[in-house]
CSV table of C-alpha atoms and ligand atoms in Angstrom, one decimal:
chain,number,residue,atom,x,y,z
A,794,MET,CA,108.5,38.2,-146.1
A,795,ILE,CA,108.6,37.3,-142.4
A,796,SER,CA,108.6,33.8,-141.1
A,797,TYR,CA,105.7,32.6,-138.9
A,798,GLU,CA,108.0,32.7,-135.8
A,799,GLN,CA,108.8,36.3,-136.6
A,800,ALA,CA,105.1,37.1,-137.2
A,801,ARG,CA,104.2,35.6,-133.8
A,802,GLN,CA,106.9,37.6,-132.2
A,803,VAL,CA,105.5,40.8,-133.8
A,804,VAL,CA,102.1,39.9,-132.4
A,805,VAL,CA,103.4,39.3,-128.9
A,806,GLU,CA,105.5,42.5,-128.9
A,807,GLU,CA,102.8,44.8,-130.4
A,808,VAL,CA,99.9,43.5,-128.3
A,809,GLY,CA,102.2,43.4,-125.2
A,810,ALA,CA,103.3,47.0,-125.7
A,811,LYS,CA,100.0,48.5,-126.7
A,812,ILE,CA,97.4,46.7,-124.5
A,813,GLY,CA,95.5,48.9,-122.1
A,814,PRO,CA,94.4,48.0,-118.5
A,815,ARG,CA,92.2,44.9,-118.5
A,816,PRO,CA,88.8,44.9,-116.9
A,817,THR,CA,88.1,42.2,-114.2
A,818,GLU,CA,85.2,40.4,-112.8
A,819,ARG,CA,84.4,38.1,-109.8
A,820,LEU,CA,83.7,34.5,-110.6
A,821,SER,CA,82.9,31.4,-108.5
A,822,VAL,CA,85.5,28.7,-108.6
A,823,TRP,CA,82.8,26.5,-110.0
A,824,ASP,CA,82.7,28.7,-113.1
A,825,ALA,CA,86.3,29.7,-113.6
A,826,ILE,CA,87.8,26.8,-115.6
A,827,GLY,CA,90.0,28.2,-118.4
A,828,ARG,CA,89.8,31.8,-117.0
A,829,VAL,CA,92.8,34.0,-116.1
A,830,LEU,CA,93.3,35.1,-112.5
A,831,ALA,CA,93.6,38.9,-112.1
A,832,LYS,CA,94.4,38.8,-108.3
A,833,ASP,CA,96.8,36.6,-106.4
A,834,VAL,CA,95.4,33.7,-104.3
A,835,LEU,CA,97.2,33.3,-101.0
A,836,ALA,CA,97.3,30.4,-98.5
A,837,ASP,CA,94.9,31.0,-95.6
A,838,ARG,CA,97.1,28.8,-93.3
A,839,GLU,CA,99.9,26.4,-93.6
A,840,TYR,CA,99.6,23.1,-95.4
A,841,PRO,CA,99.3,20.5,-94.3
A,842,PRO,CA,97.7,22.2,-91.2
A,843,PHE,CA,98.9,19.3,-89.0
A,844,ASP,CA,101.4,16.5,-89.2
A,845,ARG,CA,99.6,14.2,-91.5
A,846,SER,CA,99.7,10.5,-92.0
A,847,THR,CA,99.8,9.4,-95.6
A,848,ARG,CA,99.0,5.7,-94.8
A,849,ASP,CA,96.7,3.6,-92.8
A,850,GLY,CA,98.9,2.2,-90.1
A,851,TYR,CA,100.6,2.9,-86.7
A,852,ALA,CA,102.2,6.1,-85.6
A,853,VAL,CA,105.4,5.2,-83.8
A,854,ARG,CA,108.8,6.3,-82.6
A,855,ALA,CA,110.9,5.0,-85.4
A,856,SER,CA,113.6,4.0,-83.0
A,857,GLU,CA,111.2,1.6,-81.3
A,858,ALA,CA,109.7,0.1,-84.4
A,859,ARG,CA,112.4,-2.4,-85.3
A,860,THR,CA,111.9,-5.7,-87.0
A,861,ALA,CA,110.2,-8.2,-84.6
A,862,ALA,CA,109.8,-5.6,-81.9
A,863,GLN,CA,106.4,-5.3,-80.2
A,864,SER,CA,104.4,-2.2,-79.1
A,865,ARG,CA,101.2,-1.6,-77.3
A,866,CYS,CA,98.4,0.1,-79.3
A,867,ALA,CA,97.2,2.9,-77.1
A,868,GLY,CA,94.3,4.1,-79.3
A,869,GLU,CA,93.1,5.1,-82.7
A,870,ILE,CA,93.0,8.4,-84.6
A,871,LYS,CA,90.6,8.8,-87.5
A,872,ALA,CA,90.9,11.5,-90.2
A,873,GLY,CA,89.3,14.6,-88.8
A,874,ASP,CA,89.9,13.6,-85.1
A,875,THR,CA,91.2,16.2,-82.7
A,876,VAL,CA,94.6,15.0,-81.3
A,877,THR,CA,95.8,16.3,-77.9
A,878,GLN,CA,97.7,13.3,-76.3
A,879,PRO,CA,101.3,12.8,-77.2
A,880,LEU,CA,102.6,9.4,-78.0
A,881,THR,CA,104.1,7.8,-74.9
A,882,ALA,CA,107.2,5.6,-74.9
A,883,GLY,CA,106.6,1.9,-75.7
A,884,THR,CA,103.2,2.5,-77.3
A,885,CYS,CA,101.9,3.2,-80.8
A,886,VAL,CA,98.6,4.6,-82.1
A,887,GLN,CA,96.6,3.3,-85.0
A,888,VAL,CA,96.1,6.1,-87.5
A,889,MET,CA,94.2,6.4,-90.8
A,890,THR,CA,95.2,8.1,-94.0
A,891,GLY,CA,94.8,11.8,-93.6
A,892,ALA,CA,94.7,11.7,-89.8
A,893,ALA,CA,96.9,13.8,-87.6
A,894,VAL,CA,99.9,12.1,-86.1
A,895,PRO,CA,100.4,12.6,-82.3
A,896,ALA,CA,103.3,14.6,-81.0
A,897,GLY,CA,106.2,12.4,-80.2
A,898,ALA,CA,105.6,10.1,-83.2
A,899,ASP,CA,108.1,10.5,-86.1
A,900,ALA,CA,107.0,7.7,-88.4
A,901,VAL,CA,103.9,5.8,-89.6
A,902,VAL,CA,104.3,2.0,-90.2
A,903,MET,CA,101.9,0.7,-92.9
A,904,ILE,CA,99.4,-1.7,-91.5
A,905,GLU,CA,100.5,-4.2,-94.1
A,906,HIS,CA,103.9,-4.3,-92.4
A,907,THR,CA,102.5,-5.3,-89.0
A,908,GLN,CA,100.8,-8.2,-87.1
A,909,ARG,CA,98.1,-7.3,-84.6
A,910,ASP,CA,97.2,-9.5,-81.7
A,911,GLY,CA,94.8,-7.8,-79.3
A,912,GLU,CA,96.5,-4.6,-78.1
A,913,SER,CA,99.9,-5.8,-79.2
A,914,VAL,CA,101.4,-4.7,-82.5
A,915,ARG,CA,104.4,-6.6,-83.9
A,916,PHE,CA,106.5,-4.9,-86.6
A,917,GLU,CA,107.8,-6.8,-89.6
A,918,ARG,CA,110.5,-4.4,-90.7
A,919,ASP,CA,112.5,-1.4,-89.4
A,920,ALA,CA,110.8,2.0,-89.6
A,921,ALA,CA,112.7,5.0,-90.8
A,922,ALA,CA,112.2,8.4,-89.2
A,923,GLY,CA,109.8,10.6,-91.2
A,924,GLN,CA,108.3,7.8,-93.2
A,925,ASN,CA,104.6,8.2,-94.3
A,926,ILE,CA,104.3,11.6,-92.5
A,927,VAL,CA,103.9,14.9,-94.3
A,928,TRP,CA,105.0,17.5,-91.7
A,929,ARG,CA,102.8,20.5,-90.9
A,930,GLY,CA,103.7,23.5,-93.2
A,931,SER,CA,106.0,21.4,-95.4
A,932,GLU,CA,103.8,21.9,-98.6
A,933,VAL,CA,102.7,25.6,-98.1
A,934,THR,CA,103.5,28.3,-95.6
A,935,ALA,CA,100.7,30.6,-94.3
A,936,GLY,CA,100.2,33.6,-96.5
A,937,GLN,CA,102.3,32.2,-99.4
A,938,THR,CA,101.2,33.2,-102.9
A,939,LEU,CA,99.8,30.0,-104.4
A,940,LEU,CA,98.4,31.4,-107.7
A,941,ALA,CA,99.7,34.6,-109.2
A,942,SER,CA,97.7,37.1,-111.1
A,943,GLY,CA,97.9,36.1,-114.8
A,944,THR,CA,97.7,32.4,-114.1
A,945,ARG,CA,95.4,30.4,-116.4
A,946,LEU,CA,93.0,28.4,-114.2
A,947,GLY,CA,93.0,24.7,-114.9
A,948,TYR,CA,91.4,22.0,-112.8
A,949,VAL,CA,94.6,21.8,-110.6
A,950,GLU,CA,94.5,25.6,-109.9
A,951,LEU,CA,90.8,25.5,-109.1
A,952,GLY,CA,91.3,22.6,-106.7
A,953,LEU,CA,94.1,24.6,-105.0
A,954,ALA,CA,91.9,27.7,-104.8
A,955,ALA,CA,89.2,25.6,-103.2
A,956,GLN,CA,91.7,24.1,-100.7
A,957,VAL,CA,92.5,27.5,-99.3
A,958,GLY,CA,88.9,28.7,-99.3
A,959,ALA,CA,89.2,31.1,-102.3
A,960,VAL,CA,85.7,30.3,-103.6
A,961,GLU,CA,85.4,33.6,-105.4
A,962,LEU,CA,88.1,34.6,-107.8
A,963,THR,CA,89.0,37.9,-109.4
A,964,CYS,CA,89.5,37.1,-113.1
A,965,ALA,CA,90.3,39.1,-116.2
A,966,ARG,CA,87.2,39.7,-118.3
A,967,LYS,CA,87.3,37.6,-121.5
A,968,PRO,CA,88.6,39.6,-124.5
A,969,ARG,CA,85.8,40.4,-126.9
A,970,VAL,CA,86.6,39.4,-130.4
A,971,ALA,CA,84.5,40.5,-133.4
A,972,ILE,CA,84.3,38.0,-136.2
A,973,LEU,CA,83.5,39.3,-139.8
A,974,SER,CA,83.6,37.1,-142.8
A,975,THR,CA,83.7,38.6,-146.3
A,976,GLY,CA,82.8,37.6,-149.8
A,977,ASP,CA,79.9,37.9,-152.3
A,978,GLU,CA,79.9,34.1,-152.6
A,979,VAL,CA,79.1,33.5,-149.0
A,980,VAL,CA,75.7,32.8,-147.5
A,981,LEU,CA,74.8,32.0,-143.9
A,982,ALA,CA,75.4,28.4,-142.8
A,983,ASP,CA,71.6,27.9,-142.2
A,984,GLN,CA,70.7,29.1,-145.7
A,985,THR,CA,70.7,27.0,-148.9
A,986,PRO,CA,73.5,28.2,-151.2
A,987,GLY,CA,73.0,28.7,-154.9
A,988,PRO,CA,75.0,26.4,-157.2
A,989,PHE,CA,78.0,28.8,-157.1
A,990,GLN,CA,77.7,30.0,-153.6
A,991,ILE,CA,79.2,28.5,-150.4
A,992,ARG,CA,78.1,28.5,-146.8
A,993,ASN,CA,79.9,30.7,-144.2
A,994,SER,CA,81.8,28.1,-142.2
A,995,ASN,CA,84.5,30.5,-141.2
A,996,SER,CA,82.4,32.5,-138.8
A,997,VAL,CA,81.4,29.2,-137.0
A,998,SER,CA,85.0,27.8,-136.8
A,999,LEU,CA,86.4,31.2,-135.8
A,1000,ALA,CA,83.8,31.6,-133.0
A,1001,ALA,CA,84.8,28.2,-131.7
A,1002,GLN,CA,88.5,29.0,-131.9
A,1003,VAL,CA,87.9,32.3,-130.1
A,1004,ARG,CA,86.1,30.4,-127.3
A,1005,LEU,CA,88.9,27.8,-127.1
A,1006,ALA,CA,91.4,30.6,-126.8
A,1007,GLY,CA,89.5,32.2,-123.9
A,1008,GLY,CA,87.7,34.9,-125.8
A,1009,GLU,CA,84.1,36.0,-126.2
A,1010,PRO,CA,83.1,35.9,-129.9
A,1011,VAL,CA,80.9,38.7,-131.3
A,1012,VAL,CA,79.7,37.5,-134.7
A,1013,LEU,CA,79.1,40.2,-137.2
A,1014,GLY,CA,78.0,38.0,-140.1
A,1015,ASN,CA,79.3,38.5,-143.6
A,1016,ALA,CA,80.3,41.6,-145.6
A,1017,ALA,CA,79.9,41.9,-149.3
A,1018,ASP,CA,83.0,42.7,-151.4
A,1019,THR,CA,82.3,46.4,-151.5
A,1020,VAL,CA,84.1,49.2,-149.8
A,1021,LYS,CA,80.8,50.5,-148.4
A,1022,ASP,CA,79.6,47.3,-146.8
A,1023,LEU,CA,83.0,46.4,-145.5
A,1024,ARG,CA,83.5,49.8,-144.0
A,1025,ALA,CA,80.2,49.7,-142.2
A,1026,LYS,CA,80.8,46.3,-140.7
A,1027,ILE,CA,84.5,46.8,-139.9
A,1028,VAL,CA,83.5,49.9,-138.0
A,1029,LEU,CA,81.2,47.8,-135.8
A,1030,GLY,CA,84.1,45.4,-135.2
A,1031,LEU,CA,86.3,48.2,-134.0
A,1032,ARG,CA,84.2,48.5,-130.8
A,1033,GLU,CA,85.7,45.2,-129.6
A,1034,ASP,CA,89.2,44.3,-128.2
A,1035,ALA,CA,90.1,42.5,-131.4
A,1036,LEU,CA,88.6,42.1,-134.9
A,1037,VAL,CA,89.1,38.9,-136.9
A,1038,LEU,CA,88.2,39.1,-140.6
A,1039,SER,CA,88.2,36.2,-143.0
A,1040,GLY,CA,88.7,36.6,-146.8
A,1041,GLY,CA,89.5,39.6,-148.9
A,1042,VAL,CA,93.2,39.9,-148.1
A,1043,SER,CA,94.6,38.3,-151.3
A,1044,MET,CA,95.6,40.0,-154.5
A,1045,GLY,CA,92.2,39.7,-156.3
A,1046,LYS,CA,90.3,42.7,-157.7
A,1047,TYR,CA,87.7,42.3,-155.0
A,1048,ASP,CA,90.0,41.7,-152.0
A,1049,LEU,CA,89.3,45.1,-150.4
A,1050,VAL,CA,89.9,44.4,-146.7
A,1051,GLU,CA,93.3,46.0,-146.5
A,1052,THR,CA,92.2,49.0,-148.5
A,1053,VAL,CA,89.3,49.7,-146.1
A,1054,LEU,CA,91.4,49.1,-143.0
A,1055,LYS,CA,94.0,51.5,-144.3
A,1056,GLU,CA,91.4,54.1,-145.0
A,1057,LEU,CA,90.1,53.7,-141.4
A,1058,GLY,CA,93.6,54.5,-140.2
A,1059,THR,CA,95.0,51.0,-139.4
A,1060,GLU,CA,98.6,50.7,-138.5
A,1061,PHE,CA,99.9,47.5,-140.1
A,1062,PHE,CA,102.5,45.3,-138.5
A,1063,PHE,CA,102.7,42.7,-141.2
A,1064,ASP,CA,100.7,41.9,-144.3
A,1065,ALA,CA,102.1,38.6,-145.4
A,1066,VAL,CA,103.8,35.6,-143.7
A,1067,ALA,CA,106.0,33.0,-145.4
A,1068,ILE,CA,103.6,30.1,-144.7
A,1069,ARG,CA,101.2,27.9,-146.7
A,1070,PRO,CA,98.3,27.9,-146.2
A,1071,GLY,CA,97.8,31.4,-145.0
A,1072,LYS,CA,100.4,33.6,-146.7
A,1073,PRO,CA,98.3,36.8,-147.1
A,1074,ALA,CA,97.5,37.1,-143.3
A,1075,VAL,CA,97.4,40.7,-142.1
A,1076,PHE,CA,97.9,42.0,-138.5
A,1077,GLY,CA,97.5,45.6,-137.4
A,1078,LYS,CA,95.9,48.0,-134.9
A,1079,CYS,CA,93.0,50.3,-135.7
A,1080,GLY,CA,92.1,52.7,-132.8
A,1081,GLU,CA,92.2,50.5,-129.7
A,1082,THR,CA,91.4,47.3,-131.6
A,1083,PHE,CA,93.9,44.7,-132.8
A,1084,VAL,CA,92.9,43.5,-136.3
A,1085,PHE,CA,93.6,40.2,-138.0
A,1086,GLY,CA,92.8,39.9,-141.7
A,1087,LEU,CA,93.0,36.2,-142.3
A,1088,PRO,CA,92.7,34.6,-145.8
A,1089,GLY,CA,89.2,33.1,-146.5
A,1090,ASN,CA,90.0,29.5,-147.4
A,1091,PRO,CA,88.8,27.7,-144.3
A,1092,VAL,CA,92.0,25.8,-143.5
A,1093,SER,CA,94.0,29.0,-144.1
A,1094,THR,CA,91.7,30.8,-141.7
A,1095,MET,CA,92.0,28.1,-139.1
A,1096,VAL,CA,95.8,27.8,-139.3
A,1097,THR,CA,96.5,31.6,-139.2
A,1098,PHE,CA,94.1,32.0,-136.3
A,1099,GLU,CA,96.0,29.4,-134.3
A,1100,LEU,CA,99.4,30.8,-135.2
A,1101,PHE,CA,98.8,34.6,-134.8
A,1102,ALA,CA,95.5,35.3,-133.1
A,1103,VAL,CA,95.8,32.9,-130.2
A,1104,PRO,CA,98.9,34.6,-128.7
A,1105,ALA,CA,97.1,38.0,-129.0
A,1106,LEU,CA,94.0,36.6,-127.2
A,1107,ASP,CA,96.2,35.2,-124.4
A,1108,LEU,CA,97.7,38.7,-123.8
A,1109,LEU,CA,94.3,40.4,-124.2
A,1110,GLY,CA,92.9,37.9,-121.7
A,1111,GLY,CA,95.4,38.9,-119.1
A,1112,THR,CA,98.0,36.1,-119.3
A,1113,GLN,CA,101.2,35.4,-121.1
A,1114,ALA,CA,101.2,34.3,-124.7
A,1115,ARG,CA,101.5,30.5,-124.7
A,1116,PRO,CA,104.3,29.1,-126.8
A,1117,LEU,CA,103.4,27.1,-129.8
A,1118,ALA,CA,103.3,23.5,-128.6
A,1119,LEU,CA,105.2,21.7,-131.3
A,1120,LEU,CA,105.8,18.0,-130.8
A,1121,GLY,CA,108.5,15.8,-132.4
A,1122,ALA,CA,107.4,12.9,-134.5
A,1123,THR,CA,108.9,10.5,-137.1
A,1124,LEU,CA,107.6,10.8,-140.6
A,1125,THR,CA,106.0,7.6,-141.9
A,1126,GLU,CA,106.4,8.4,-145.6
A,1127,ALA,CA,108.6,10.5,-147.9
A,1128,MET,CA,107.2,13.8,-149.2
A,1129,THR,CA,108.1,16.9,-151.2
A,1130,GLU,CA,106.9,20.5,-150.8
A,1131,ASN,CA,107.9,23.7,-152.5
A,1132,PRO,CA,110.6,25.3,-150.4
A,1133,GLY,CA,110.5,29.0,-149.4
A,1134,LEU,CA,107.3,28.7,-147.3
A,1135,THR,CA,106.7,26.8,-144.0
A,1136,HIS,CA,103.9,24.4,-144.7
A,1137,PHE,CA,101.2,23.4,-142.2
A,1138,LEU,CA,99.7,20.2,-143.6
A,1139,PRO,CA,96.8,18.1,-142.2
A,1140,ALA,CA,98.3,15.0,-140.7
A,1141,ARG,CA,97.6,12.2,-138.1
A,1142,VAL,CA,100.0,11.5,-135.3
A,1143,GLU,CA,99.7,8.1,-133.6
A,1144,TRP,CA,101.8,6.4,-130.9
A,1145,PRO,CA,102.0,2.8,-132.1
A,1146,ASN,CA,105.0,1.8,-129.9
A,1147,GLY,CA,104.8,4.7,-127.5
A,1148,LYS,CA,106.7,6.8,-130.0
A,1149,ALA,CA,105.0,9.5,-132.1
A,1150,GLU,CA,104.7,8.8,-135.8
A,1151,VAL,CA,103.1,11.2,-138.2
A,1152,LYS,CA,101.4,10.5,-141.5
A,1153,PRO,CA,100.5,13.4,-143.8
A,1154,LEU,CA,97.0,13.2,-145.3
A,1155,ARG,CA,96.3,13.6,-149.0
A,1156,TRP,CA,94.2,16.7,-149.4
A,1157,GLN,CA,92.9,19.2,-152.0
A,1158,GLY,CA,94.5,22.3,-150.4
A,1159,SER,CA,93.2,25.0,-148.1
A,1160,GLY,CA,89.5,24.7,-148.9
A,1161,ASP,CA,89.5,21.0,-147.8
A,1162,ILE,CA,88.0,21.0,-144.3
A,1163,ALA,CA,86.8,17.4,-144.8
A,1164,THR,CA,90.4,16.1,-144.8
A,1165,LEU,CA,91.4,18.4,-142.0
A,1166,ALA,CA,88.6,16.8,-139.9
A,1167,GLN,CA,90.5,13.5,-140.3
A,1168,ALA,CA,93.6,15.1,-138.9
A,1169,ASN,CA,94.7,15.5,-135.3
A,1170,CYS,CA,97.7,17.8,-136.1
A,1171,PHE,CA,99.4,19.9,-138.7
A,1172,LEU,CA,102.7,18.6,-140.0
A,1173,VAL,CA,105.2,21.5,-140.0
A,1174,VAL,CA,107.4,21.3,-143.1
A,1175,PRO,CA,110.2,23.9,-142.6
A,1176,SER,CA,110.7,26.5,-145.4
A,1177,ASP,CA,114.2,25.2,-146.2
A,1178,LYS,CA,113.1,21.7,-146.8
A,1179,GLY,CA,112.1,20.7,-150.3
A,1180,ALA,CA,112.1,17.0,-149.6
A,1181,LEU,CA,111.5,15.0,-146.4
A,1182,ALA,CA,112.5,11.3,-146.2
A,1183,ARG,CA,110.6,8.5,-144.5
A,1184,GLY,CA,111.9,8.1,-141.0
A,1185,GLU,CA,112.9,11.8,-140.7
A,1186,SER,CA,112.2,13.7,-137.5
A,1187,VAL,CA,109.7,16.4,-138.0
A,1188,SER,CA,107.5,18.8,-135.9
A,1189,VAL,CA,103.8,18.7,-135.6
A,1190,MET,CA,101.4,21.3,-134.2
A,1191,MET,CA,98.7,19.4,-132.3
A,1192,ARG,CA,95.1,20.5,-132.8
A,1193,ARG,CA,94.6,22.3,-129.5
A,1194,ASP,CA,90.9,21.3,-129.4
A,1195,LEU,CA,91.8,17.6,-129.5
A,1196,ALA,CA,94.9,17.6,-127.4
B,1915,LIG,P1,89.4,35.0,-150.2
B,1915,LIG,O1,90.5,34.9,-149.2
B,1915,LIG,O2,88.4,36.1,-150.0
B,1915,LIG,O3,90.0,35.1,-151.6
B,1915,LIG,O4,88.6,33.6,-150.1
B,1915,LIG,C1,89.2,32.5,-150.6
B,1915,LIG,C2,88.1,31.4,-150.7
B,1915,LIG,O5,87.8,31.0,-149.4
B,1915,LIG,C3,86.8,31.8,-151.3
B,1915,LIG,O6,86.8,31.6,-152.6
B,1915,LIG,C4,85.8,30.8,-150.6
B,1915,LIG,O7,85.9,29.6,-151.4
B,1915,LIG,C5,86.4,30.6,-149.3
B,1915,LIG,N1,85.8,31.4,-148.3
B,1915,LIG,C6,85.8,32.7,-148.1
B,1915,LIG,N2,85.1,33.1,-147.1
B,1915,LIG,C7,84.6,32.0,-146.5
B,1915,LIG,C8,83.7,31.7,-145.4
B,1915,LIG,N3,83.3,32.7,-144.6
B,1915,LIG,N4,83.4,30.4,-145.1
B,1915,LIG,C9,83.8,29.4,-145.9
B,1915,LIG,N5,84.6,29.6,-147.0
B,1915,LIG,C10,85.0,30.9,-147.3
B,1916,LIG,MG1,86.8,36.8,-150.9
């Protein structure tokens, strides 16, 4: 059985190698948070566009602004003012933060380090050439590529796009992800379940995970545990970029998902991973659609989506697969797990003294969403570790939605 790291590698390689050209769309910078750029953004001019003061103070020749020296203030430049006059010897000019520094000046002295008396300015310390000035073009040259195609747009990237006037961005279309839950025991979340039925929570959590991963969920409801119903609904899902199924991939008599996928011509890349929860997870490709068959217990579904579907959605969304963001933490209590599988256990990480400490939560296994809701991370117990001691260094996978 392959490890979760190998399984992720398989996903990245298969999707990376078999993905077709991705459609694009134009979006306003106001609407593009979290989206992926499909066309480079270039600098429209150099930045800063003029020699810029970073302080409120006096533009000077550094050689003249010595401790106890005096200078005549020849004027004032506000942010946005047009500057034409160079600085003349023996004078300084009052400048505001963000204002242009006149030619001839090579330093700005902070107002806090001066004494003003009428037109006369007295310096309280020596100025150094270049201080408090950002020179024209020193941040960005004109025409420079600032954001490359494939970049995920966060608030920083959107601010940068706005700075250079790129108010319309060409972005990759969101990958469309069909979501199909399976199981005779499952009713819609807005229905009242019978005493031995359960509500379909997986479709809701999966849709949320798809959105968080930058995809567009297409919810197909629930299929009964029959070949006929599964086939009909899986076929609908095969119209999308990816299909994520929950349930029906274990060894039970009514776990028919793999059978139906096989019959429809699916090429399987793996059909089990050495993890708990989530061991029976399946990944393949049917026609043009990448297919994930995830086990139905809600925590298994959630963990396997994070581990295996998220990198696929990154690639389908036009960007690189993000690495799994594992964090180091100190275990607050000893614990034992069966070796042979990598465990992903609900846990809480806190930073009591500025250092990460993680405490595993007591839970009832992979059906226990209530305990997972108390967790902010999954504690990763490596497959070769039967016992972990208190104080040991471990890895945690933060919940992406809370991080
Ligand atoms: P399965 O992987 O089909 O064997 O499902 C395992 C268990 O997961 C089932 O017995 C249910 O308790 C639970 N389950 C399956 N599908 C869902 C769903 N859509 N929503 C919530 N729980 C589910
Ligand atoms: Mg089932």
